[in-house]
CSV table of C-alpha atoms in Angstrom, one decimal:
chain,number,residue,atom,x,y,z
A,1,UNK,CA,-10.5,146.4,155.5
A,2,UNK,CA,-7.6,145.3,157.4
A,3,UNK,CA,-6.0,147.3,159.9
A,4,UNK,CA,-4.8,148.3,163.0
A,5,UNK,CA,-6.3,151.0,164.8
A,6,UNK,CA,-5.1,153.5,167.2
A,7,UNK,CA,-6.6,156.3,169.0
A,8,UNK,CA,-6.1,158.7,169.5
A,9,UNK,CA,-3.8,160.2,166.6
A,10,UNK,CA,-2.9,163.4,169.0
A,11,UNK,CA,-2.6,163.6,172.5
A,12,UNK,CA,-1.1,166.5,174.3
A,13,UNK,CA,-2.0,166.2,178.7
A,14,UNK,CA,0.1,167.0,181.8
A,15,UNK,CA,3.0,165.0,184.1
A,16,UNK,CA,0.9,162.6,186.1
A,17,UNK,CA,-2.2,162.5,184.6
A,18,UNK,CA,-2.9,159.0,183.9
A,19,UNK,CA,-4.1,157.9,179.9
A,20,UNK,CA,-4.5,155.1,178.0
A,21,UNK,CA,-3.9,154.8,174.4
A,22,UNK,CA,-6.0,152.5,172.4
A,23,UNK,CA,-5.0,149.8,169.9
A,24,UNK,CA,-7.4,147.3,167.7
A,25,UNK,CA,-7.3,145.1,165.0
A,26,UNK,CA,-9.5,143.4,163.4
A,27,UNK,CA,-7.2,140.4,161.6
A,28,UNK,CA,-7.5,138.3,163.9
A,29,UNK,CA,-4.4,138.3,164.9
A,30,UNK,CA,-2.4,136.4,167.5
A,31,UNK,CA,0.6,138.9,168.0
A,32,UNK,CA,0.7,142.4,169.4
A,33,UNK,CA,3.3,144.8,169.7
A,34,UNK,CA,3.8,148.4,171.1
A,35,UNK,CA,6.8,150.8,169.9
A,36,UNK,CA,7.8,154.6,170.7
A,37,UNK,CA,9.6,155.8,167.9
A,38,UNK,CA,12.6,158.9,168.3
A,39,UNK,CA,14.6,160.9,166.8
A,40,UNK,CA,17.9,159.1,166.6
A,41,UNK,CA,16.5,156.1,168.5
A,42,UNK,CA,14.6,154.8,165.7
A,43,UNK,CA,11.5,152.0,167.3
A,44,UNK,CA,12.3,150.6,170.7
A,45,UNK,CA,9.8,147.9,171.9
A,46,UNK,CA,7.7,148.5,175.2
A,47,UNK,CA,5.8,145.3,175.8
A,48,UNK,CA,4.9,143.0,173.3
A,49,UNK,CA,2.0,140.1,173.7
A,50,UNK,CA,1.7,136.5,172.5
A,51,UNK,CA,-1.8,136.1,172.9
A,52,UNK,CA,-4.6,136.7,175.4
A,53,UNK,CA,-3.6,137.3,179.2
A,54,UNK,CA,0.2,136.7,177.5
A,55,UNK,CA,2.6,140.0,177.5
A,56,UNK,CA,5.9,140.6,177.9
A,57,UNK,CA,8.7,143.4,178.2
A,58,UNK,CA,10.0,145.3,175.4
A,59,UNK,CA,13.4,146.9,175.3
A,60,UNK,CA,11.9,150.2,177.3
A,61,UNK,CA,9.0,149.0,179.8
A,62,UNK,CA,9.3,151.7,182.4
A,63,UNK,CA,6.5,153.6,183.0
A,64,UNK,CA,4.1,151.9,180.9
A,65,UNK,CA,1.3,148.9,180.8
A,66,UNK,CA,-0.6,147.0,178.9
A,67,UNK,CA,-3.2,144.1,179.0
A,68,UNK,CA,-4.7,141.4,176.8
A,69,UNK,CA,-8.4,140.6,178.2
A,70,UNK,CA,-9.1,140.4,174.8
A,71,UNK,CA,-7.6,138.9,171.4
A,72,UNK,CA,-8.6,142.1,169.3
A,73,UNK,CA,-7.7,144.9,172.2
A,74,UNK,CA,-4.2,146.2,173.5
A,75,UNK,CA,-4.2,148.8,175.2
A,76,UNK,CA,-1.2,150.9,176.6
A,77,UNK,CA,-1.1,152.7,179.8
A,78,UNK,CA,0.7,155.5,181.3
A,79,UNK,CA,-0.1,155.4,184.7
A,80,UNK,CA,1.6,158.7,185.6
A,81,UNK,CA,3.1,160.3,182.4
A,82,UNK,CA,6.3,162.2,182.8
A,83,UNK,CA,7.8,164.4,180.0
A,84,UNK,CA,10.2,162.0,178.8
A,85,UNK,CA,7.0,159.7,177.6
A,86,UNK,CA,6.8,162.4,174.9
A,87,UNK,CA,7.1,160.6,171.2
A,88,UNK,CA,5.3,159.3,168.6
A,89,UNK,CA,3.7,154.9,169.6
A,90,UNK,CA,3.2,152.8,166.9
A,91,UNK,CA,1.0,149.5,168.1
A,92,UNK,CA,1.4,146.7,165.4
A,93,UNK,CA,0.0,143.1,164.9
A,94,UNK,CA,1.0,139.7,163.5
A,95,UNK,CA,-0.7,136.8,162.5
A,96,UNK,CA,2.1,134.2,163.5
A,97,UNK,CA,4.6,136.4,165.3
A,98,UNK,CA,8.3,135.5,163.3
A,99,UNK,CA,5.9,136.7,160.7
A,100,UNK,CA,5.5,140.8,159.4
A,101,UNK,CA,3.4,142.9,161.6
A,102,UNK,CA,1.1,145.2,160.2
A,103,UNK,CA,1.3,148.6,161.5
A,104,UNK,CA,-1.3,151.0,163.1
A,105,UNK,CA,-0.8,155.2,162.2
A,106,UNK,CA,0.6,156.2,165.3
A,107,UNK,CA,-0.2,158.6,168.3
A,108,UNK,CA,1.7,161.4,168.7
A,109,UNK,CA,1.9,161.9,172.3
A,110,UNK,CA,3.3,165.3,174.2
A,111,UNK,CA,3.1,165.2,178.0
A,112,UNK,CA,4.0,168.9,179.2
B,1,UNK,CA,19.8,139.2,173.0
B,2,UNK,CA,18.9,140.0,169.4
B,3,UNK,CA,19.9,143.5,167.9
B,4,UNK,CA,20.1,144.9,164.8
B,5,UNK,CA,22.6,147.7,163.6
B,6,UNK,CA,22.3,150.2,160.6
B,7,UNK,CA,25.2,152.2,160.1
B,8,UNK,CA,24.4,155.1,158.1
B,9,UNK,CA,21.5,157.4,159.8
B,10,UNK,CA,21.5,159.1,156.2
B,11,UNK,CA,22.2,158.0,153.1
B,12,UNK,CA,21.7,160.6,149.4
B,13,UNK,CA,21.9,159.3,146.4
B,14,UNK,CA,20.8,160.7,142.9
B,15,UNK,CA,18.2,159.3,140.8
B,16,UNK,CA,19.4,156.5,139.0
B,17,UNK,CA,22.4,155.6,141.1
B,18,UNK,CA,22.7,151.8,142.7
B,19,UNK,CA,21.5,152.3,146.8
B,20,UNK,CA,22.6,149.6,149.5
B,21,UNK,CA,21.3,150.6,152.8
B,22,UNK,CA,23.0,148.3,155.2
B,23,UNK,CA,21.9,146.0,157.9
B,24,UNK,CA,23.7,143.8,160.8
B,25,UNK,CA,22.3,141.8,163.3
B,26,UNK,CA,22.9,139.7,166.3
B,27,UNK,CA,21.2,136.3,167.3
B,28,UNK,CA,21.5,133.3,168.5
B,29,UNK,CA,19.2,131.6,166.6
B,30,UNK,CA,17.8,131.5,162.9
B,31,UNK,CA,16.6,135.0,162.3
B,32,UNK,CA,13.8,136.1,160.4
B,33,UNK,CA,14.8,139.3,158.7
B,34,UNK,CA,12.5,141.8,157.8
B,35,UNK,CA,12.6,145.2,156.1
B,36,UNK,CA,10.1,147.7,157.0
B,37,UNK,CA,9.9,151.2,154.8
B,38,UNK,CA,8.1,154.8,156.5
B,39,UNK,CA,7.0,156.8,153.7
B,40,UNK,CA,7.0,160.8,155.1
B,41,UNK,CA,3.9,161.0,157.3
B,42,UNK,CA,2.8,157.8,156.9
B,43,UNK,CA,2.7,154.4,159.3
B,44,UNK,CA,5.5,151.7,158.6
B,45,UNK,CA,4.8,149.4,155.4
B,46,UNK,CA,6.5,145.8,155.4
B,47,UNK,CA,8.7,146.3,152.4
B,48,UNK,CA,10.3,142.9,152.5
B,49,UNK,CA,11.1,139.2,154.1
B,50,UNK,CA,14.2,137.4,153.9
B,51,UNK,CA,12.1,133.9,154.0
B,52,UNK,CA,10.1,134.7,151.0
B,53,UNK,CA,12.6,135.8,148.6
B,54,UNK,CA,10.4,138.8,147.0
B,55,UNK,CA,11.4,141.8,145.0
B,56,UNK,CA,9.3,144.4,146.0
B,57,UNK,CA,9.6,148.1,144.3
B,58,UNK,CA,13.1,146.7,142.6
B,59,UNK,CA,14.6,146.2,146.4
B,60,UNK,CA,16.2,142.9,147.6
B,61,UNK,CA,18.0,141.8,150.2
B,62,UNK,CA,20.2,139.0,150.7
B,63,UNK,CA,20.3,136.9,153.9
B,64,UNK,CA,24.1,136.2,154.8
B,65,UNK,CA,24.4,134.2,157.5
B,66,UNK,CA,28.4,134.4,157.7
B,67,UNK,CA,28.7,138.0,157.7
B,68,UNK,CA,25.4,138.4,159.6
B,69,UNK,CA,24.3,140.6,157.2
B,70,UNK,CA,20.6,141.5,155.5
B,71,UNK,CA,21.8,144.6,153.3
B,72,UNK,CA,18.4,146.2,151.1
B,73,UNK,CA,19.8,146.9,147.4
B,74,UNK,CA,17.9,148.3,144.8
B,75,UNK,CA,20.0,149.2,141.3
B,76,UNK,CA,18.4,152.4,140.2
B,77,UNK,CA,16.8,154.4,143.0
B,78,UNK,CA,13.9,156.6,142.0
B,79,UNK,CA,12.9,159.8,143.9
B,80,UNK,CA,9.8,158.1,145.0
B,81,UNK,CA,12.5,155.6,147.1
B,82,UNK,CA,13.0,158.9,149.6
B,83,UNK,CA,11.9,157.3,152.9
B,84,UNK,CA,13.5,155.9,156.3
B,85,UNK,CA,14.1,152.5,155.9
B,86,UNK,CA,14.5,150.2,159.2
B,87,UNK,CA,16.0,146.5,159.1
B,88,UNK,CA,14.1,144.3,161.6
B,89,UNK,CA,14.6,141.2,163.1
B,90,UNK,CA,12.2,138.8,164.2
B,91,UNK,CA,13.0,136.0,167.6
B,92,UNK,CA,12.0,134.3,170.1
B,93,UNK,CA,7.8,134.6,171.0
B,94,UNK,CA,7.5,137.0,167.9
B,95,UNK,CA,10.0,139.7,169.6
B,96,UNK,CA,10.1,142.3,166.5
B,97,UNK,CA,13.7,144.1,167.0
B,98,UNK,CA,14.8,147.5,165.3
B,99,UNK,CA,17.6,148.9,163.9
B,100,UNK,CA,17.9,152.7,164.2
B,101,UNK,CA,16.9,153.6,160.4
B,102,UNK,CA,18.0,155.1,157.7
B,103,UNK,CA,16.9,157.7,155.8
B,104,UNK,CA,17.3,157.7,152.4
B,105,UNK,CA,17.2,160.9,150.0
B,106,UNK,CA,17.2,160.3,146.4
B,107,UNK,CA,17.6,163.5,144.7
B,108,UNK,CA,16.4,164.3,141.0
């Protein structure tokens, strides 16, 4: 099946305690996007990647990372997580870019 | 810079009734307008694509490039329609751009 996959789905840790959040897909495609969705804000793009060792700033970079090694992997790192990191990340994937992304199911992250 | 602007953070209807959930957008270039649905609990679904022209669930939308416009219409919403609904644009390098959503309650 076709998909995006993120894990984890819940993840609840402390200010300054470094995590990464996982994101695959198995399509193939060239395109890879990372989102925080909130209340109000609706999705704001972190980083965003055109392919392999190719990434770029979002609308709301600060405080995160990513990296391409790989054309199936996109990981997103929070180096040191501060409370304001807490939302729910959507990671998403397109075949052609100006193209609809497919969307993974989200992790819901609460830094305390 | 590319943005996109939805007005109405809620919008109720009743079953039945016509629904326009509105969309604006800025760019430079030719956009590629998308609309993207978020069913309660559930990850984002691509409803629907400006280039290909679709009706998807009874929604369409309507590029116009004068008013700089993408507004989703659907002539008789159904409960089942409740959702948020977010515009999207697509530029430069495959930048995906959000408006702020809608949500949408149809009621019975």
């Amino acid at each position: 099946e076709a998909q995006v996959t993120q894990n984890p789905r819940y993840l609840i840790t402390v200010t300054g305690k470094k995590l990464t959040v996982t994101c695959s897909q198995n399509m193939n495609h060239e395109y890879m996007s990372w989102y925080r969705q909130d209340p109000g804000l609706g999705l704001r793009q972190i980083y965003y990647s055109m392919n392999v060792e190719a990434t770029d700033k979002g609308d709301v970079p600060e405080g995160y990372k990513v990296s391409r090694k790989e054309k199936r992997n996109f990981p997103l790192i929070l180096e040191s997580p501060s409370p304001n990191q807490t939302s729910l990340y959507f990671c998403a994937s397109s075949l052609e870019g100006m193209g609809g992304y497919t969307f993974g199911s989200g992790t819901r992250l609460t830094v305390v | 810079a590319q943005r996109v602007t939805q007005p109405e953070k809620l919008l109720s209807v009743f079953k039945g009734a016509p629904v326009e959930l509105k969309c604006n957008y800025s760019y430079s270039g030719s956009p590629e307008l998308f609309w993207y649905v978020q069913y309660s609990r559930q990850r984002l679904q691509l409803l629907l694509r400006h280039i290909s022209r679709e009706s998807i669930k009874g929604f369409t939308a309507d590029l116009n490039k004068g008013e700089t416009s993408f507004h989703l219409k659907k002539p008789f919403a159904q409960e089942e329609d409740s959702a948020m609904y977010y515009c999207a644009l697509s530029g430069h390098y495959g930048k995906l751009t959000f408006g702020q959503g809608t949500i949408l309650t149809v009621h019975p």
